[in-house]
N, CA, C and O atoms as a DFTB+ gen file, in Angstrom:
380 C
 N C O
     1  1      92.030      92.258      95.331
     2  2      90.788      92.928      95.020
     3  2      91.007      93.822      93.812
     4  3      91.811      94.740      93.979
     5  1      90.429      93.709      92.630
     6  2      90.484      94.774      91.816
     7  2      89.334      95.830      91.565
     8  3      88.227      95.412      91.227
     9  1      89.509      96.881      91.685
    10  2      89.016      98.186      91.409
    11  2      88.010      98.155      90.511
    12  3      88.194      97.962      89.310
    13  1      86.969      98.330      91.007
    14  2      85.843      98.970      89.808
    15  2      84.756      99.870      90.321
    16  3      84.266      99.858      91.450
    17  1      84.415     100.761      89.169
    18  2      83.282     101.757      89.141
    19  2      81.816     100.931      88.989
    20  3      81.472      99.919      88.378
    21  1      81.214     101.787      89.766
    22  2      79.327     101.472      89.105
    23  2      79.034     102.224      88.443
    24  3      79.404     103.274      88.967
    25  1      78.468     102.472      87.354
    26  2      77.824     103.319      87.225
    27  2      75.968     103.412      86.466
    28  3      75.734     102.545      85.624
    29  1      75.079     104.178      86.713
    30  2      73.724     104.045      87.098
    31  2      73.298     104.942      87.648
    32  3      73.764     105.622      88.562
    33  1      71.915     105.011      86.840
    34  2      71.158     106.082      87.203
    35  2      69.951     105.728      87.822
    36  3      69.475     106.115      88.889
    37  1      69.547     104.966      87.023
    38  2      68.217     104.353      87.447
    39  2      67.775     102.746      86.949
    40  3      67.980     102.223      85.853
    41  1      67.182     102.243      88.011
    42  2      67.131     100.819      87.992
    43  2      66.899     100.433      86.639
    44  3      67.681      99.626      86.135
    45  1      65.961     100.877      85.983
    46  2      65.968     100.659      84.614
    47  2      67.001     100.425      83.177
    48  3      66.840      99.871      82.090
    49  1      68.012     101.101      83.777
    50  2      69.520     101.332      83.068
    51  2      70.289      99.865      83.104
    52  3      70.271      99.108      84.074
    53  1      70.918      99.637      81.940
    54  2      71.823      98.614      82.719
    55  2      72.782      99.131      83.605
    56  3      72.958     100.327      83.837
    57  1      73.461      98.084      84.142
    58  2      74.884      98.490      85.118
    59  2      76.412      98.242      84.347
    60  3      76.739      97.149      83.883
    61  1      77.321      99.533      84.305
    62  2      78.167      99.547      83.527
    63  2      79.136      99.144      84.787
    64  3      78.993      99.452      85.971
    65  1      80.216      98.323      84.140
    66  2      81.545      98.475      85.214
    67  2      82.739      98.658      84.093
    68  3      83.089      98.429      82.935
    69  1      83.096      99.272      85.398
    70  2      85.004      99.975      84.526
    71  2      85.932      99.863      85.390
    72  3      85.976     100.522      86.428
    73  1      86.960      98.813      84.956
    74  2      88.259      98.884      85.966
    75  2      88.819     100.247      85.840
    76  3      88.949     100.945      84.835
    77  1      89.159     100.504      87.226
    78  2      89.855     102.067      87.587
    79  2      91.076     101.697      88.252
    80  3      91.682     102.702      88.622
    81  1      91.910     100.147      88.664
    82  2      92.834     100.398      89.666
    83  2      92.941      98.239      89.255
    84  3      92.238      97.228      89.230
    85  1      94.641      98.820      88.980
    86  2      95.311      96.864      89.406
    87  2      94.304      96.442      90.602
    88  3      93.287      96.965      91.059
    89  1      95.213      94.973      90.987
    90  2      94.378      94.503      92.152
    91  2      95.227      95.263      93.466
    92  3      96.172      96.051      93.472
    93  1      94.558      94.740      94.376
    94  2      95.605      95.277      95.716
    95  2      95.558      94.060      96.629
    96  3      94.921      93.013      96.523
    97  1      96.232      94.399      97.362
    98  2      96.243      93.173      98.304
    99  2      95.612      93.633      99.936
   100  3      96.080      94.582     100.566
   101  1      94.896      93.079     100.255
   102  2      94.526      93.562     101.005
   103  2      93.842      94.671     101.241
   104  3      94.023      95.028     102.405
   105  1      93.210      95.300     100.714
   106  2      92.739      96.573     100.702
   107  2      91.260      96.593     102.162
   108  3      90.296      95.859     102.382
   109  1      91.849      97.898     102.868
   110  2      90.867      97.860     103.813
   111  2      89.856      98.991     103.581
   112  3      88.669      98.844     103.875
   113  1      90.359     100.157     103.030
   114  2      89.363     101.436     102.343
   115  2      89.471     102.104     101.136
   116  3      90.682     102.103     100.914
   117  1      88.927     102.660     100.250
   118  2      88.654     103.209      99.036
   119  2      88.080     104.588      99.485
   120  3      86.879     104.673      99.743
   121  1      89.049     105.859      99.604
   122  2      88.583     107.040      99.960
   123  2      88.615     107.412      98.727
   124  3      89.502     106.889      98.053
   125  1      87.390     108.734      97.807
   126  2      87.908     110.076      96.868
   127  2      88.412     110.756      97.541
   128  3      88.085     110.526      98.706
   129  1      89.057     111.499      97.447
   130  2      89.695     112.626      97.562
   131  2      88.580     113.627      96.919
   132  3      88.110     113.624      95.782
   133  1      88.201     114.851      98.500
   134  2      87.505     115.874      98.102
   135  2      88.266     116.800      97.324
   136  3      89.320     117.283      97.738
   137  1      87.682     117.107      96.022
   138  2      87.794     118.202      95.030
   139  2      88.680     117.909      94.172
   140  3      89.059     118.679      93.288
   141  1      89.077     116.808      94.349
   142  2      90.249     116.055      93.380
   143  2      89.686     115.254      92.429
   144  3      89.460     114.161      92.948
   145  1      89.232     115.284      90.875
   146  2      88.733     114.552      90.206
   147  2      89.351     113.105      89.924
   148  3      90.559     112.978      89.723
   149  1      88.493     112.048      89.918
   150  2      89.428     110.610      89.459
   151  2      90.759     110.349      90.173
   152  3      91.844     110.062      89.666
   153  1      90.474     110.494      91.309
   154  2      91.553     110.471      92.275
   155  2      91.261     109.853      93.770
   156  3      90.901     110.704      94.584
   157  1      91.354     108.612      94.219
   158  2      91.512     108.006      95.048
   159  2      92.835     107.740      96.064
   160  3      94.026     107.633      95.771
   161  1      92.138     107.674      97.409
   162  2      93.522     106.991      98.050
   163  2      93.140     105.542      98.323
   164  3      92.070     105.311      98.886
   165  1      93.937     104.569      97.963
   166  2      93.707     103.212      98.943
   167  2      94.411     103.084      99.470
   168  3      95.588     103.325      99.205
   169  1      93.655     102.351     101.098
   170  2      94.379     101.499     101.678
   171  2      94.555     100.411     102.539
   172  3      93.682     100.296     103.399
   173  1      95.694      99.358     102.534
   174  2      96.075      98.212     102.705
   175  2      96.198      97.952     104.159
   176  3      96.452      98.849     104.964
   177  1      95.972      96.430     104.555
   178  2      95.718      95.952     106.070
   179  2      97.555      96.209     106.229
   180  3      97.825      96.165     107.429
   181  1      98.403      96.372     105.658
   182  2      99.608      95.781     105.791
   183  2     100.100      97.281     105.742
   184  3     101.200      97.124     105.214
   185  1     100.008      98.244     105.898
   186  2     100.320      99.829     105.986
   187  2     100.756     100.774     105.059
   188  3     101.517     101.737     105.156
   189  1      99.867     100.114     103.783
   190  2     100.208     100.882     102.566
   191  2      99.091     101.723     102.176
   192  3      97.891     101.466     102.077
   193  1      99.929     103.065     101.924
   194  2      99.074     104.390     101.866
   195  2      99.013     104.696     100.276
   196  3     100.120     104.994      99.826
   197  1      97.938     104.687      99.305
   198  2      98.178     104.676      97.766
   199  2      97.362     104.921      97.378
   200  3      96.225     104.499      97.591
   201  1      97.910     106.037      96.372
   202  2      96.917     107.158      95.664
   203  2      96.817     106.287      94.119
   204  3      97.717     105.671      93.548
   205  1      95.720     106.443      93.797
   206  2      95.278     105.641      92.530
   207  2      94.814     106.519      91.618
   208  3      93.750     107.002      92.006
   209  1      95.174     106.943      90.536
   210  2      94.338     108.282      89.607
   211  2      93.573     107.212      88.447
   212  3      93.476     105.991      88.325
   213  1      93.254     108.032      87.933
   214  2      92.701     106.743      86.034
   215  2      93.857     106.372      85.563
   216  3      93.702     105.414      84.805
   217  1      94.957     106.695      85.666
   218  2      96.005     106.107      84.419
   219  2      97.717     105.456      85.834
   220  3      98.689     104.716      85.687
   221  1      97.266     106.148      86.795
   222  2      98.628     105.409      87.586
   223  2      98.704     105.181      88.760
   224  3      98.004     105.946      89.424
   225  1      99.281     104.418      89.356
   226  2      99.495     104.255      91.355
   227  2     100.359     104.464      91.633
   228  3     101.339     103.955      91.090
   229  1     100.437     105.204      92.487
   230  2     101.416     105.576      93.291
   231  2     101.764     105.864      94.594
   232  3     101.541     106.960      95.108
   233  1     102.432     104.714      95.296
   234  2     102.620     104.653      96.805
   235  2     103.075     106.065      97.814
   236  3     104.141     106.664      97.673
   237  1     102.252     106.342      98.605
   238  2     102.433     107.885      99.551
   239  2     103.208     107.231     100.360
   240  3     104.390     107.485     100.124
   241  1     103.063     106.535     101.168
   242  2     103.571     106.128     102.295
   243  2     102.898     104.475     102.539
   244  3     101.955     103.817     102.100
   245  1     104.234     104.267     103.696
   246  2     104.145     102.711     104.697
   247  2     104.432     102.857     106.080
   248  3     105.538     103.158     106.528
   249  1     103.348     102.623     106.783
   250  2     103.514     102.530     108.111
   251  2     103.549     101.463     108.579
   252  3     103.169     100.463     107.969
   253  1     104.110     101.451     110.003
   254  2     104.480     100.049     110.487
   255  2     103.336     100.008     111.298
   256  3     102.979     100.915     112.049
   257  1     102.757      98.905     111.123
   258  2     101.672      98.580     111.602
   259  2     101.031      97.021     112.142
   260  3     101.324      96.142     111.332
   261  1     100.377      96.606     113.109
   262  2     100.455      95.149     113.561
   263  2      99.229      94.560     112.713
   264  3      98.228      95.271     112.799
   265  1      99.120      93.703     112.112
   266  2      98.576      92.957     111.070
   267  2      97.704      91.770     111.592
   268  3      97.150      91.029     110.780
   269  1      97.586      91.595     112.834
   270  2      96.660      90.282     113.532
   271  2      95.459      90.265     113.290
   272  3      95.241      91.475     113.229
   273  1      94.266      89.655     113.058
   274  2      93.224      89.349     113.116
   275  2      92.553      91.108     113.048
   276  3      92.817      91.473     111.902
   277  1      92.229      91.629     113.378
   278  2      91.069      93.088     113.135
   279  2      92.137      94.378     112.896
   280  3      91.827      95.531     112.599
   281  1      93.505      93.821     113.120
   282  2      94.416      95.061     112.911
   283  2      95.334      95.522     111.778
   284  3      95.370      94.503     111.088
   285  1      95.889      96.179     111.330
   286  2      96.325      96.769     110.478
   287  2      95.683      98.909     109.854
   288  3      94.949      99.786     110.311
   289  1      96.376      98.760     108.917
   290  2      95.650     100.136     108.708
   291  2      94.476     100.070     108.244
   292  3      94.282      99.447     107.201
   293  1      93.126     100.885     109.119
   294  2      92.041     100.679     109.045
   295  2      91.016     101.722     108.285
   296  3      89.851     101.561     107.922
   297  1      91.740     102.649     108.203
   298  2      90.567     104.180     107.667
   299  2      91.003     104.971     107.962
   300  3      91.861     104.952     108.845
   301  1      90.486     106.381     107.157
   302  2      91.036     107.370     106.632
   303  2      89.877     108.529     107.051
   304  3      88.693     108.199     106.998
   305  1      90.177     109.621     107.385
   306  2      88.958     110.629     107.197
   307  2      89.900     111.804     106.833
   308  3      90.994     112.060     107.334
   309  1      89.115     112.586     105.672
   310  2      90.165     113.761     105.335
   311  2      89.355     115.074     106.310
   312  3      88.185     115.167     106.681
   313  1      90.657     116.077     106.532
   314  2      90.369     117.297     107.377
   315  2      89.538     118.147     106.086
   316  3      89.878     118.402     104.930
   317  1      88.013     118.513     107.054
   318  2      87.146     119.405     106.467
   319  2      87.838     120.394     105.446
   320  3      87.212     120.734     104.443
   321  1      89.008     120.822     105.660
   322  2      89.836     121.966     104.850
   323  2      91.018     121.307     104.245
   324  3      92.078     121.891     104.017
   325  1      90.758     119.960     103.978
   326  2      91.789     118.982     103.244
   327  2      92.669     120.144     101.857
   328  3      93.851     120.484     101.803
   329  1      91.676     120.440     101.042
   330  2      92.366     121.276      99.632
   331  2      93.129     122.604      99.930
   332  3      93.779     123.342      99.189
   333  1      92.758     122.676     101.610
   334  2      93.926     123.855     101.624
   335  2      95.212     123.507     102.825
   336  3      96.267     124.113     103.014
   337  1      94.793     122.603     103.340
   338  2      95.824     122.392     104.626
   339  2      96.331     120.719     104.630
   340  3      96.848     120.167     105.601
   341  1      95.997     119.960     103.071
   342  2      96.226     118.499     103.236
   343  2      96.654     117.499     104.072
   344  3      97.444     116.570     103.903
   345  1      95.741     117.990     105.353
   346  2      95.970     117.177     106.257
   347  2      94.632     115.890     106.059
   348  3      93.474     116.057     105.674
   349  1      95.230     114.803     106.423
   350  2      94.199     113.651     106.884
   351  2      94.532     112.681     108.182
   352  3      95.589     112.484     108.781
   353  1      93.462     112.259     108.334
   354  2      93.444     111.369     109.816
   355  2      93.468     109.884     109.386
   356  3      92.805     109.488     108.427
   357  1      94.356     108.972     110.226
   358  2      94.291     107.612     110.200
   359  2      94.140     106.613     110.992
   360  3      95.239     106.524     111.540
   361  1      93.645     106.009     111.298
   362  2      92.977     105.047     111.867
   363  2      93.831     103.606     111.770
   364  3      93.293     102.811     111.000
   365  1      94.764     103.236     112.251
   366  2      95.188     101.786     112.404
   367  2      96.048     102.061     113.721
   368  3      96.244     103.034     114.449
   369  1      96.585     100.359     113.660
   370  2      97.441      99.727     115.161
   371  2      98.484      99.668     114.938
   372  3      98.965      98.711     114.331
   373  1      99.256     100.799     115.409
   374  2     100.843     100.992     115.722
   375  2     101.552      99.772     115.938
   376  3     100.843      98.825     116.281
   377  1     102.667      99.578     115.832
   378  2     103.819      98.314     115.583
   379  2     104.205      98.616     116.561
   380  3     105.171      98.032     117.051
């Protein structure tokens, strides 16, 4: 899957796209990061945790995770007070 922006204001506008990110493999979510400009995390059915900015990627973490049919790492929700306590929550099926 490779990465791209929309961008648009109003139907009238054309629609611009801009690659922001290589391809990935597998990709199961595309979080921003609150208060963090141009800064994404993705992540992969296969337990890859990866922060994507405009210019680089870079892998956080790999969890072991079971990969069958609906499983793998599934979603992300960041803690309401993410910019001061960088905690986040994850959502997949333990190995």
């Amino acid at each position: 899957m490779l990465l791209v922006a929309l961008a648009f204001q109003t139907a009238s506008l054309p629609v611009q796209l801009m690659k922001v990110g290589k391809p990935f493999a597998q990709p199961t979510g595309i979080y921003f990061m609150p208060g963090i400009a141009n800064s994404m995390i993705v992540l992969e059915k296969t337990g890859k945790i990866i922060l994507q900015t405009d210019s680089q990627r870079k892998p956080l973490h790999r969890l072991k995770v079971l990969t069958g049919s609906e499983m793998g790492l599934l979603g992300l929700a960041f803690h309401p007070q993410f910019l001061k306590n960088q905690k986040l929550y994850l959502h997949y099926n333990p190995f």
